[in-house]
Coordinates of C-alpha atoms in Angstrom, one line a residue:
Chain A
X1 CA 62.8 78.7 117.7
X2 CA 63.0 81.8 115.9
X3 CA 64.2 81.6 111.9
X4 CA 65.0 84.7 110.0
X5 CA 65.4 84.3 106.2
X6 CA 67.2 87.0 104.6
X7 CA 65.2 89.1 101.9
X8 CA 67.7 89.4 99.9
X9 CA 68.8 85.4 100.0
X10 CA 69.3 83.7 96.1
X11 CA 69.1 84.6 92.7
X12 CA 70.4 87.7 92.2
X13 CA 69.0 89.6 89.0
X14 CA 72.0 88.4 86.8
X15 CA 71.7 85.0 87.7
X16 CA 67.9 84.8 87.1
X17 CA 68.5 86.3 83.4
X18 CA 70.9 83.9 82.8
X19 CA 68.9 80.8 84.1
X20 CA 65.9 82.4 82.3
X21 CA 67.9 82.3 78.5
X22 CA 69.2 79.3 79.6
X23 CA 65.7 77.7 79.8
X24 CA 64.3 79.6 77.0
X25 CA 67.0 78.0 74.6
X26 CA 66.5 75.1 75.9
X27 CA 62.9 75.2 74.4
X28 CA 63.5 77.3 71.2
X29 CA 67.2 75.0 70.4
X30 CA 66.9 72.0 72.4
X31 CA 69.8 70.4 70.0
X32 CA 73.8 70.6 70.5
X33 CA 73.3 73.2 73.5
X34 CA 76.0 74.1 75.7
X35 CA 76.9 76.5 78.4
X36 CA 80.6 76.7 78.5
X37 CA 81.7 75.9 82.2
X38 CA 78.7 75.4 84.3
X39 CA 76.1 78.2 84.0
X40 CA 75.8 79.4 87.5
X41 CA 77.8 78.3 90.2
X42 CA 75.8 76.1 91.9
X43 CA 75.8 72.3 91.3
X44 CA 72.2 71.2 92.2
X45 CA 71.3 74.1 89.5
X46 CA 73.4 73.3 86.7
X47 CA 72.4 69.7 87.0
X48 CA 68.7 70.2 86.6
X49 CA 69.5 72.5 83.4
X50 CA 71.6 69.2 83.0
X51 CA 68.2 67.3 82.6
X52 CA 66.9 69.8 80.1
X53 CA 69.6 68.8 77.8
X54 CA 71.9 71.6 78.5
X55 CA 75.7 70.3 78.7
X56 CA 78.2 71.6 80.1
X57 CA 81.7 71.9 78.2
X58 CA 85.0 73.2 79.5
X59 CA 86.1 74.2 76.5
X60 CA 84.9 75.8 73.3
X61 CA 87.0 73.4 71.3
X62 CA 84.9 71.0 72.6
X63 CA 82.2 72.3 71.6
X64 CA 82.0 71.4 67.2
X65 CA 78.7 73.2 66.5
X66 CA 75.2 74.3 67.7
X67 CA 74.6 76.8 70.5
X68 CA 76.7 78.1 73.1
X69 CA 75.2 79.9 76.5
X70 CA 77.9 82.1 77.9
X71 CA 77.7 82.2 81.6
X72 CA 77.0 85.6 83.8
X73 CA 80.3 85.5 84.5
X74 CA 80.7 87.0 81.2
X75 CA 83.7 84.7 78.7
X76 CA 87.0 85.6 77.7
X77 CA 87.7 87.3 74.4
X78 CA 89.7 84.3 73.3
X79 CA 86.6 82.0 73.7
X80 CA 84.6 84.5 72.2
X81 CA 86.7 84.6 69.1
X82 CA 86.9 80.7 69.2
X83 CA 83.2 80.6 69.3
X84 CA 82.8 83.0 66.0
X85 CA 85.2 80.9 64.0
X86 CA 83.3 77.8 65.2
X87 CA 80.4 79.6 64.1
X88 CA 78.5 78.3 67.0
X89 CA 75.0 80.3 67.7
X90 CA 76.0 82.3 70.6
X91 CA 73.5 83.3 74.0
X92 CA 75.1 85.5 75.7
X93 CA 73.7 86.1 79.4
X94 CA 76.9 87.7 80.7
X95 CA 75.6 89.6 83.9
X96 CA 74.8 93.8 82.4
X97 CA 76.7 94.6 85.9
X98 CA 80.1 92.3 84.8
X99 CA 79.4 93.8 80.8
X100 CA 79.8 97.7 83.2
X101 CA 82.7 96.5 85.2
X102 CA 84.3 95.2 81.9
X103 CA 83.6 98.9 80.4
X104 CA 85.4 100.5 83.0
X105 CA 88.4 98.5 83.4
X106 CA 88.7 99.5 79.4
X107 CA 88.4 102.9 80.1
X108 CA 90.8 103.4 83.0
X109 CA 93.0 101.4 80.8
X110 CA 92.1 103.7 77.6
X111 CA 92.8 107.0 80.3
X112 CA 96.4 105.6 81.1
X113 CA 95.6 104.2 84.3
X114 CA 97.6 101.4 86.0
X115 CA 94.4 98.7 86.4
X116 CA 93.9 97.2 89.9
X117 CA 91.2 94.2 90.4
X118 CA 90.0 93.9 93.6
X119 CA 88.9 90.3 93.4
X120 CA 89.9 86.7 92.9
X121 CA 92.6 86.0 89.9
X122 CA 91.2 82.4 89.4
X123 CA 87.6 83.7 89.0
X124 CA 86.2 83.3 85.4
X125 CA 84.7 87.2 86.0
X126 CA 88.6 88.1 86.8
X127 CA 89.5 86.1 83.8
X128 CA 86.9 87.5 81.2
X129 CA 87.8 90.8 82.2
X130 CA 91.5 91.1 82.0
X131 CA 91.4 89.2 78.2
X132 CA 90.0 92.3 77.1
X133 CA 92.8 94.7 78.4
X134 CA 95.8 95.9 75.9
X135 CA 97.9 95.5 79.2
X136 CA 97.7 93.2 82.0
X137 CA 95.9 94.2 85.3
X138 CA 97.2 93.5 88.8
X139 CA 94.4 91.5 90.9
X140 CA 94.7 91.4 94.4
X141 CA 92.6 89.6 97.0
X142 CA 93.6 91.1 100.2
X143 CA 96.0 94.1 101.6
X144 CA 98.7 92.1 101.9
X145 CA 99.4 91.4 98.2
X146 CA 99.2 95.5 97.4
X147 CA 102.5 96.0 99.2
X148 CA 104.3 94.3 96.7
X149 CA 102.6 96.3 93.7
X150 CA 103.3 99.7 92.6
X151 CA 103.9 102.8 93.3
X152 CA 101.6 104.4 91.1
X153 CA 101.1 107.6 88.9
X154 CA 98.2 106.9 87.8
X155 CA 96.2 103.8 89.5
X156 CA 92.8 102.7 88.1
X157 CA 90.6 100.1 90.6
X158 CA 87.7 98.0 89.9
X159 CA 86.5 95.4 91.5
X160 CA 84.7 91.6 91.0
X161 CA 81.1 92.5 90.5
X162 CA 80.6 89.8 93.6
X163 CA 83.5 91.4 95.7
X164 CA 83.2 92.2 99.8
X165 CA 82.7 95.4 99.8
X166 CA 84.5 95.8 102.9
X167 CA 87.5 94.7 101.4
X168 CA 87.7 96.9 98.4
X169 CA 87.2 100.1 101.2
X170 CA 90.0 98.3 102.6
X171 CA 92.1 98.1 99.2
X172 CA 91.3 101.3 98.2
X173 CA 92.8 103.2 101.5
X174 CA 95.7 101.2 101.5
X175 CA 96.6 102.0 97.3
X176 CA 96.6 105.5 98.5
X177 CA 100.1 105.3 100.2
X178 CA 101.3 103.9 96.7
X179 CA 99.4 106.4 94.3
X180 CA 99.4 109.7 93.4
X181 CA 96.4 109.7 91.5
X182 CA 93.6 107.2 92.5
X183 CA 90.6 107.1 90.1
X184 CA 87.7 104.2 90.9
X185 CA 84.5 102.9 89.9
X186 CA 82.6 101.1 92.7
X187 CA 81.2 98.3 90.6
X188 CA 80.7 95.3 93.1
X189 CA 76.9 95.1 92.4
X190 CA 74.1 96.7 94.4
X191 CA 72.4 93.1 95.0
X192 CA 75.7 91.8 96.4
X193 CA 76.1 94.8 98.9
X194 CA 72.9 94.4 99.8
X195 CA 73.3 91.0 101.1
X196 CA 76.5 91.4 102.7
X197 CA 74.9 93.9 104.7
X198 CA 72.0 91.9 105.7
X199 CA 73.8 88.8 106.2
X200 CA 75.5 91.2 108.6
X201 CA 72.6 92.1 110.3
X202 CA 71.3 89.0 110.9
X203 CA 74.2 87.4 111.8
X204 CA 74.1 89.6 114.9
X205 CA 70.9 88.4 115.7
X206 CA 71.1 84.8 116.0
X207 CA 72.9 82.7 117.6
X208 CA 73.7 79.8 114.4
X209 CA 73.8 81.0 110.8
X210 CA 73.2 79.2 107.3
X211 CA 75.1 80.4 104.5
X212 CA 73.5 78.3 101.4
X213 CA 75.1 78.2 98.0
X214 CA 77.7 76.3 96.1
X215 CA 81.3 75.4 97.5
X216 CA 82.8 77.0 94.1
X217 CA 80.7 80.2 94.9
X218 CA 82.9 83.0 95.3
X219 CA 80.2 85.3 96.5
X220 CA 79.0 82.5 98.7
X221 CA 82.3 82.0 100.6
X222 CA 82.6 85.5 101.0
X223 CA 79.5 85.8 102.4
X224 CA 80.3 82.7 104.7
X225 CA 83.3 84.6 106.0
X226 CA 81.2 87.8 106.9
X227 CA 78.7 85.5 109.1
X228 CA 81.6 83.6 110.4
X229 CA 83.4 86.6 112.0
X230 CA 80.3 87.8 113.3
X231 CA 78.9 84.4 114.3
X232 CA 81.3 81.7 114.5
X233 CA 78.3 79.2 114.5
X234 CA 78.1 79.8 110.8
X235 CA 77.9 76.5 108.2
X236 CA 78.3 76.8 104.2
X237 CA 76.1 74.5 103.1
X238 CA 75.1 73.5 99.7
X239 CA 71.9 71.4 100.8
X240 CA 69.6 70.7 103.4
X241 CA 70.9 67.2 103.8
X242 CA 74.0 68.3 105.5
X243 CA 72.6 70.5 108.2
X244 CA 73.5 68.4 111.3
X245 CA 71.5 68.4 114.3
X246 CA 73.9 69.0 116.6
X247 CA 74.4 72.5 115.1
X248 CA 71.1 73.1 115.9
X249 CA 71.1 72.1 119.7
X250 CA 70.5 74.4 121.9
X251 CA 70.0 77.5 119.6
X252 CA 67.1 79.3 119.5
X253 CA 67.3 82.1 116.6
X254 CA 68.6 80.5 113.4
X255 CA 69.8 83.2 110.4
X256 CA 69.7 81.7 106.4
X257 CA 71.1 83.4 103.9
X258 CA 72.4 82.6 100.8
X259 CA 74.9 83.4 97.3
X260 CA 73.7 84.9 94.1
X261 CA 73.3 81.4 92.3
X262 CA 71.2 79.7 94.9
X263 CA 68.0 78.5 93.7
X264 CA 65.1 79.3 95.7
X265 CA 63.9 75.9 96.0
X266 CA 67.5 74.8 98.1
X267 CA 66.7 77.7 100.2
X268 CA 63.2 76.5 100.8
X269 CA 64.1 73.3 101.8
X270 CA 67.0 74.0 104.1
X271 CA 63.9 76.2 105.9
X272 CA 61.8 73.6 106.1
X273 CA 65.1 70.5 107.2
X274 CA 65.7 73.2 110.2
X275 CA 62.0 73.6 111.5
X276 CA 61.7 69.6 110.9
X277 CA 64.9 69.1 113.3
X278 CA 64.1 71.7 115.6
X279 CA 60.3 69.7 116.2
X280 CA 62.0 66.2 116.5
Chain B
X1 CA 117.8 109.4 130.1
X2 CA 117.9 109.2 126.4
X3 CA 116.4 112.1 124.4
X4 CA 114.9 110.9 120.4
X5 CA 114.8 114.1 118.4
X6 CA 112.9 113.7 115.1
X7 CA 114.7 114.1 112.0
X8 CA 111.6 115.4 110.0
X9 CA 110.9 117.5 113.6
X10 CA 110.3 121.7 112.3
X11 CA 110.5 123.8 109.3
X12 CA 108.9 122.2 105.8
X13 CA 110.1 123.1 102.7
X14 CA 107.1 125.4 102.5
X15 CA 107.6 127.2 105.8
X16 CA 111.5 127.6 104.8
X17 CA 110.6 129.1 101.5
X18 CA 108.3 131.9 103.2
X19 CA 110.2 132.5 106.3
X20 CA 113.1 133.4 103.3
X21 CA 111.2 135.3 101.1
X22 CA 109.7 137.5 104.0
X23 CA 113.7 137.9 105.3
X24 CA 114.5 138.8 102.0
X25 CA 111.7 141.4 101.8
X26 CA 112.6 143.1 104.4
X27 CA 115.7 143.6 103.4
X28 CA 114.6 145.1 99.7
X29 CA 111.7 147.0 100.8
X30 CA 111.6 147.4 104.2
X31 CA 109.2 150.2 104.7
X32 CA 105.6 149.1 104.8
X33 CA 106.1 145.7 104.5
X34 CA 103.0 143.4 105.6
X35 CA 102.0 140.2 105.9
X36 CA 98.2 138.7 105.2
X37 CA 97.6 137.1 108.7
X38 CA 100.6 135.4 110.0
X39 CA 103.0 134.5 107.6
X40 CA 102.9 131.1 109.4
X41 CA 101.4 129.6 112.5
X42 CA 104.1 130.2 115.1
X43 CA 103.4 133.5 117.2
X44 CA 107.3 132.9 118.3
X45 CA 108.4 133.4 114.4
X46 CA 105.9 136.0 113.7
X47 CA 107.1 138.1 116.9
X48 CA 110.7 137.9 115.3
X49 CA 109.7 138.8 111.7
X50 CA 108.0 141.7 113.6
X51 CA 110.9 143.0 114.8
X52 CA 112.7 143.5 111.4
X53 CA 109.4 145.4 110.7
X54 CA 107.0 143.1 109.0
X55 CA 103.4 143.4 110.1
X56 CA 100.7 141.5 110.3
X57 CA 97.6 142.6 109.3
X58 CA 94.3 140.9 108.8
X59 CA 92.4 142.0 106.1
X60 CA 93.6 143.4 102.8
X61 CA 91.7 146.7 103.5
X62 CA 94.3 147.5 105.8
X63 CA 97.5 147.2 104.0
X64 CA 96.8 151.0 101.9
X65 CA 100.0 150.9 100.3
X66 CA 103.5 149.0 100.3
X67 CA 104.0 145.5 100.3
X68 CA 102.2 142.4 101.4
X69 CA 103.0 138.8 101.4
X70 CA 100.9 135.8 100.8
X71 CA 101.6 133.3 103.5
X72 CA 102.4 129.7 103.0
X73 CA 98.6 128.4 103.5
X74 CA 97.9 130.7 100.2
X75 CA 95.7 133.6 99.6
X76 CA 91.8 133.7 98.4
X77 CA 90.8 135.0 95.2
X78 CA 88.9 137.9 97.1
X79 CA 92.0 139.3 98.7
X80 CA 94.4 138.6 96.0
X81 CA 91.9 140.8 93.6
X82 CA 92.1 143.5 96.4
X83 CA 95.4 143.4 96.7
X84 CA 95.9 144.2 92.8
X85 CA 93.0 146.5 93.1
X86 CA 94.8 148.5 95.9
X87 CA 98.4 148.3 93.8
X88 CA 100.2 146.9 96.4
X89 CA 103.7 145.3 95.8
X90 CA 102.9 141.2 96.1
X91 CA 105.2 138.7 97.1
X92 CA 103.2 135.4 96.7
X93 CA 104.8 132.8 99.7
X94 CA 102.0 130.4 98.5
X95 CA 103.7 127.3 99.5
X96 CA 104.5 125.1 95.3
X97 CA 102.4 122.5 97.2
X98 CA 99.9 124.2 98.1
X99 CA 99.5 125.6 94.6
X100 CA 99.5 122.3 93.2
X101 CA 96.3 121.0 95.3
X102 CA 94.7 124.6 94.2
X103 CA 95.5 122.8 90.5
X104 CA 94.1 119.9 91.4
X105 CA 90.5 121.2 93.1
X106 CA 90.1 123.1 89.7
X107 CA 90.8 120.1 87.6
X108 CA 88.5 117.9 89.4
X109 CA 85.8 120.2 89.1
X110 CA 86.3 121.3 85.2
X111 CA 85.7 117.6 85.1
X112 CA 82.0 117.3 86.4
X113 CA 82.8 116.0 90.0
X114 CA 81.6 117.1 92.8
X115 CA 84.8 117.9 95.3
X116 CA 85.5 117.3 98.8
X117 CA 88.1 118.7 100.8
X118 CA 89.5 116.7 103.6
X119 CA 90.9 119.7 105.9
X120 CA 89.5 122.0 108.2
X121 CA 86.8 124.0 107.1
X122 CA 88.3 127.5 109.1
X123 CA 91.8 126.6 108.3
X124 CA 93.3 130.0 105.6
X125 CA 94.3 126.8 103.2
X126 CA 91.4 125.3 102.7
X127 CA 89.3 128.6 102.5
X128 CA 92.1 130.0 100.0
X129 CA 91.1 126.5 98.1
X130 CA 87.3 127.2 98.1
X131 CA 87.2 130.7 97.1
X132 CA 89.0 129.8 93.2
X133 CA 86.0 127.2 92.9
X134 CA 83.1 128.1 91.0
X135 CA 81.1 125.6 92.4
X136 CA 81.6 125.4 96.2
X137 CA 83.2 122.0 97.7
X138 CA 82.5 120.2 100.5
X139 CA 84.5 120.1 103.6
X140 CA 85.0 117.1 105.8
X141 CA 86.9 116.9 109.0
X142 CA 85.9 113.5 110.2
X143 CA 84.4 110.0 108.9
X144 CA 81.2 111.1 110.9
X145 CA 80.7 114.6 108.7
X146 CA 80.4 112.1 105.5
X147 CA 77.5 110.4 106.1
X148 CA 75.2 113.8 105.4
X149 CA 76.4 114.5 102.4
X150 CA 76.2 113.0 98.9
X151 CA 75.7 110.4 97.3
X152 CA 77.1 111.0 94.2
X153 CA 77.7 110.1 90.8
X154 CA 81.6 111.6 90.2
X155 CA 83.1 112.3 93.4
X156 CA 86.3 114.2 93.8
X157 CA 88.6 114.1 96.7
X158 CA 91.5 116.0 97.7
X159 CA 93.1 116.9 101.1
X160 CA 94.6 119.8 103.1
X161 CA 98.3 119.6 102.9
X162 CA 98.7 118.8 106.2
X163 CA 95.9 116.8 106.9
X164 CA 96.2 113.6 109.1
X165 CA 96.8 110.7 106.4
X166 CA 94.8 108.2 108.0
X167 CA 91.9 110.4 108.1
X168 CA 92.3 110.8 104.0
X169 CA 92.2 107.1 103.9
X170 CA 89.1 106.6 106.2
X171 CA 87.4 109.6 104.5
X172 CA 88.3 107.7 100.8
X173 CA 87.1 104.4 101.8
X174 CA 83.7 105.7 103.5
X175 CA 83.1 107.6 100.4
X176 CA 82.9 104.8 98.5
X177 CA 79.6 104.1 100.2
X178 CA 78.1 106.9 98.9
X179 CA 80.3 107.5 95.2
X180 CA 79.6 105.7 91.9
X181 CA 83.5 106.7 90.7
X182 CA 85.6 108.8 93.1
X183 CA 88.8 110.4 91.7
X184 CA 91.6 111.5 94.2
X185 CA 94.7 113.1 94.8
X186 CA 96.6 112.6 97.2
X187 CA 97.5 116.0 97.7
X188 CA 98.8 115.5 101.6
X189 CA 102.8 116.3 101.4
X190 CA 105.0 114.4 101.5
X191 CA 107.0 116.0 104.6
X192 CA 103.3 115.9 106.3
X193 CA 103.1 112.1 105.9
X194 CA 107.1 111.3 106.8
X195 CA 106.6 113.5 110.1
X196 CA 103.4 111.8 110.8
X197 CA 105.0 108.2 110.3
X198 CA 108.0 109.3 112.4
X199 CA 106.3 110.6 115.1
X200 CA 104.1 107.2 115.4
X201 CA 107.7 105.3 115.7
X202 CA 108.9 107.4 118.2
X203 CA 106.0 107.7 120.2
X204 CA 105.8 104.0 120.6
X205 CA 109.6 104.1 121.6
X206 CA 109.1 107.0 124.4
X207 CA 107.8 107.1 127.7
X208 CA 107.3 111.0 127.4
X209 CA 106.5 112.8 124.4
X210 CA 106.7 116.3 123.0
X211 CA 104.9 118.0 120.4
X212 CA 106.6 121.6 119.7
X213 CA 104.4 124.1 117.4
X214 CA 102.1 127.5 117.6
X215 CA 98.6 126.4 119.1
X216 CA 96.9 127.7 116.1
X217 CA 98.9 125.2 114.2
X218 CA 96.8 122.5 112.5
X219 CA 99.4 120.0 111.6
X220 CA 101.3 120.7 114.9
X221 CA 97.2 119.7 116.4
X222 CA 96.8 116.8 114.7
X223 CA 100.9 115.6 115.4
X224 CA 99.5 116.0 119.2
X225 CA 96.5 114.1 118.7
X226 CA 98.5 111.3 117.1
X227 CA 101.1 110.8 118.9
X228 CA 98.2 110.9 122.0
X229 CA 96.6 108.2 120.5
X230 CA 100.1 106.4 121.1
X231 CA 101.5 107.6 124.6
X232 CA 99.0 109.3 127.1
X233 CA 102.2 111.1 128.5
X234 CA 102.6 113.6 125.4
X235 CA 102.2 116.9 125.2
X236 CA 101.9 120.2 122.9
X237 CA 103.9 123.3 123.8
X238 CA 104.9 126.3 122.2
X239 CA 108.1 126.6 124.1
X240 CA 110.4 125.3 126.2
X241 CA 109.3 127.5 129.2
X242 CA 105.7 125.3 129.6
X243 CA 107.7 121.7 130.6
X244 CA 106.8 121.3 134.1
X245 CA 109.2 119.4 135.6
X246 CA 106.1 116.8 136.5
X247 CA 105.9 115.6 133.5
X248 CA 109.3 114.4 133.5
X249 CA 109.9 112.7 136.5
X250 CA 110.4 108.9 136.4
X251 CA 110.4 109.5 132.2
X252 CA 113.4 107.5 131.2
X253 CA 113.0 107.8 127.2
X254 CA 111.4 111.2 126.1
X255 CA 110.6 112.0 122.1
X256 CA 110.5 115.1 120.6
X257 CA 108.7 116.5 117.3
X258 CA 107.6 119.5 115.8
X259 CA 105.3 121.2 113.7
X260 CA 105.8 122.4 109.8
X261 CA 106.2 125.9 111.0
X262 CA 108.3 125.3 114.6
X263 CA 111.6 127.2 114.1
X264 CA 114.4 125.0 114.6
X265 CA 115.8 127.5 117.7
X266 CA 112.6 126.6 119.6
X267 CA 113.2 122.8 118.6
X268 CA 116.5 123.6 120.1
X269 CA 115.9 125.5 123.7
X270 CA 112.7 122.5 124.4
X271 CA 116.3 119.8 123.9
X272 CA 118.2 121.9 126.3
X273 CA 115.5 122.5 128.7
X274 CA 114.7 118.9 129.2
X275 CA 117.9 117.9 129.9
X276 CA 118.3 121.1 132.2
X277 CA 115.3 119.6 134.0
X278 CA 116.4 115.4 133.7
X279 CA 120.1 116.6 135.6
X280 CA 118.4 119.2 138.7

């Protein structure tokens, strides 16, 4: 059996920084410290910062006093006002890449620009983003939902930092038959392209995928859905428990990849689970 | 048999207004009157204007004295410079919307982008476009062309008038592979896009198809191509004189379109002609 492991599988830069302060605090204010939601989104990570003493809180009202890790996602301005008037000490380890998308969705706003997210509405990135605006953006997830926006004079588009790629070309082709003026800023991060177009690569390859990260992964489900297309014997899995051997008869070159917030450890072991099924 | 005609099928605004300011000319100075190139790409209208005495004539350097009109597709900065150099009487047929993508390449590059042209590089329009420039833009004609130039930092796009819309939204999307920000016009017209779109529902309606305009018309080109791309069995003519009869037999439903600069007398004699053919 052949395995390929995708170089550019795991922790993207943004994630590591975070999961770096994160631990960091946890040495230098090991008290009352709290990431608001879970740091990354990956469950197997966020419960070994668990064991470190870092607690996860929903809200910031919940959160009385000490310190406060805000996730890469970056937070919303409401929670970052509710934190200052808490007067909670505040780690911020918002992604630089999300802090640049947030920039530009002010500016296009500033300019006079109609905003259009290309990305999920739910996400906390989405989320933290538009709190900032003076006027609401329009977020849409596929080409579907444009046809019921605009027309535009003036149309500015952004996207999730952790966006397909291939659907933001997609967007932005389709907003032309409802905009005059079109003015963008590609800021789905280079890391994410990167492994889109890898996973893409591989996928071709082999003939069974594993997409590794957590279920509430947005960049990991999209990811799953570009191996999936390709390779319909692709599997999302979260851990190396759940590979099951029948995937694995009869296939000979087996793909991994995996989302931004997957520790390199999971990764390691789903390896090592497929080359231990593959000898039994 | 049942004959479609195309509503948006001849004449644009743009044509109309210069094939009216030319009549007009000759009426109010009718002695040396010329015309840069022809006044628009139909050899059939350029032969008529011809015989009410308006001549075409190539280059500037030509036209000694009298007066000369700017065709639809606009005029370069060169010969509009010798034009004024050489005194001659101007009537500027520079079609409004033509003028306003001129407006628009100008803007984006006073603004630090780079500019690319969607259009035909040899096409008078474009080339009127370039020469106002300081900096010179690029010129793309297909998705391929893209992938040699750039990348860049500010990337501005406009297109040819008449270019093929779904070309402007594959060039726009591909861009984005190789553009930071891109800022766009859409500077296609209106009447370009509607024809286009109508011509795509008729084609898929029509057994037979018809696609009326000069041969050295690029919008009457790429009408052919698309409709083409729809129904194998269509077919670019100048005039109603080139229908072989072939083409018609066992053809229950045939559609007809035309260029931006087909008169609507040509439109007419390809009807009659069919249904001279359809009846012997």
């Amino acid at each position: 059996m052949k395995l390929i492991v995708a170089k550019s599988a795991g922790f993207c830069f943004g994630v590591k920084r975070a999961m770096d302060m994160a631990l960091e605090a946890a040495k230098r204010f090991p008290k009352d410290l709290y990431t608001l939601g879970p740091l990354i989104h990956n469950p197997q990570a966020v419960e070994y910062l668990g064991q470190l003493g870092i607690e996860v809180k929903d809200k910031v009202e919940n959160i009385p006093k000490g310190t406060v890790i805000f996730r890469s996602h970056g937070v919303s301005l409401q929670d970052l006002k509710k934190a200052r008037e808490n007067k909670l000490r505040i780690i911020d380890a918002t992604c630089p890449i999300v802090k640049r998308a947030h920039f530009f969705a002010k500016f296009l706003h500033r300019n006079g620009y109609s905003l259009l997210i290309v990305g999920e509405a739910d996400h906390p990135e989405v989320e933290a983003i538009r709190s900032y605006l003076d006027k609401d953006a329009e977020v849409v997830e596929n080409a579907r939902e444009l046809k019921r926006l605009g027309p535009w004079e003036k149309l500015g588009i952004i996207a999730q930092t952790t966006q397909s790629f291939s659907l933001f070309k997609e967007i932005v082709a389709n907003s032309l038959e409802r905009a005059k003026e079109v003015r963008l800023f590609n800021t789905i991060c280079r890391t994410t392209m990167v492994r889109q177009e890898e996973a893409v690569e591989i996928a071709k390859k082999v003939d069974c995928m594993m997409v590794i990260g957590g279920y509430n992964s947005g960049n990991t489900q999209r990811l799953a859905a570009i191996c999936k297309e390709i390779q319909p014997h692709s599997y999302h899995i979260e851990m190396a428990r759940e590979i099951h051997p029948r995937w694995l008869a009869n296939r000979e070159r087996v793909g991994i990849t995996a989302g931004a917030s997957t520790p390199s450890w999971i990764i390691k072991e789903v390896e090592e689970e497929i080359r231990r099924l593959k000898k039994a």
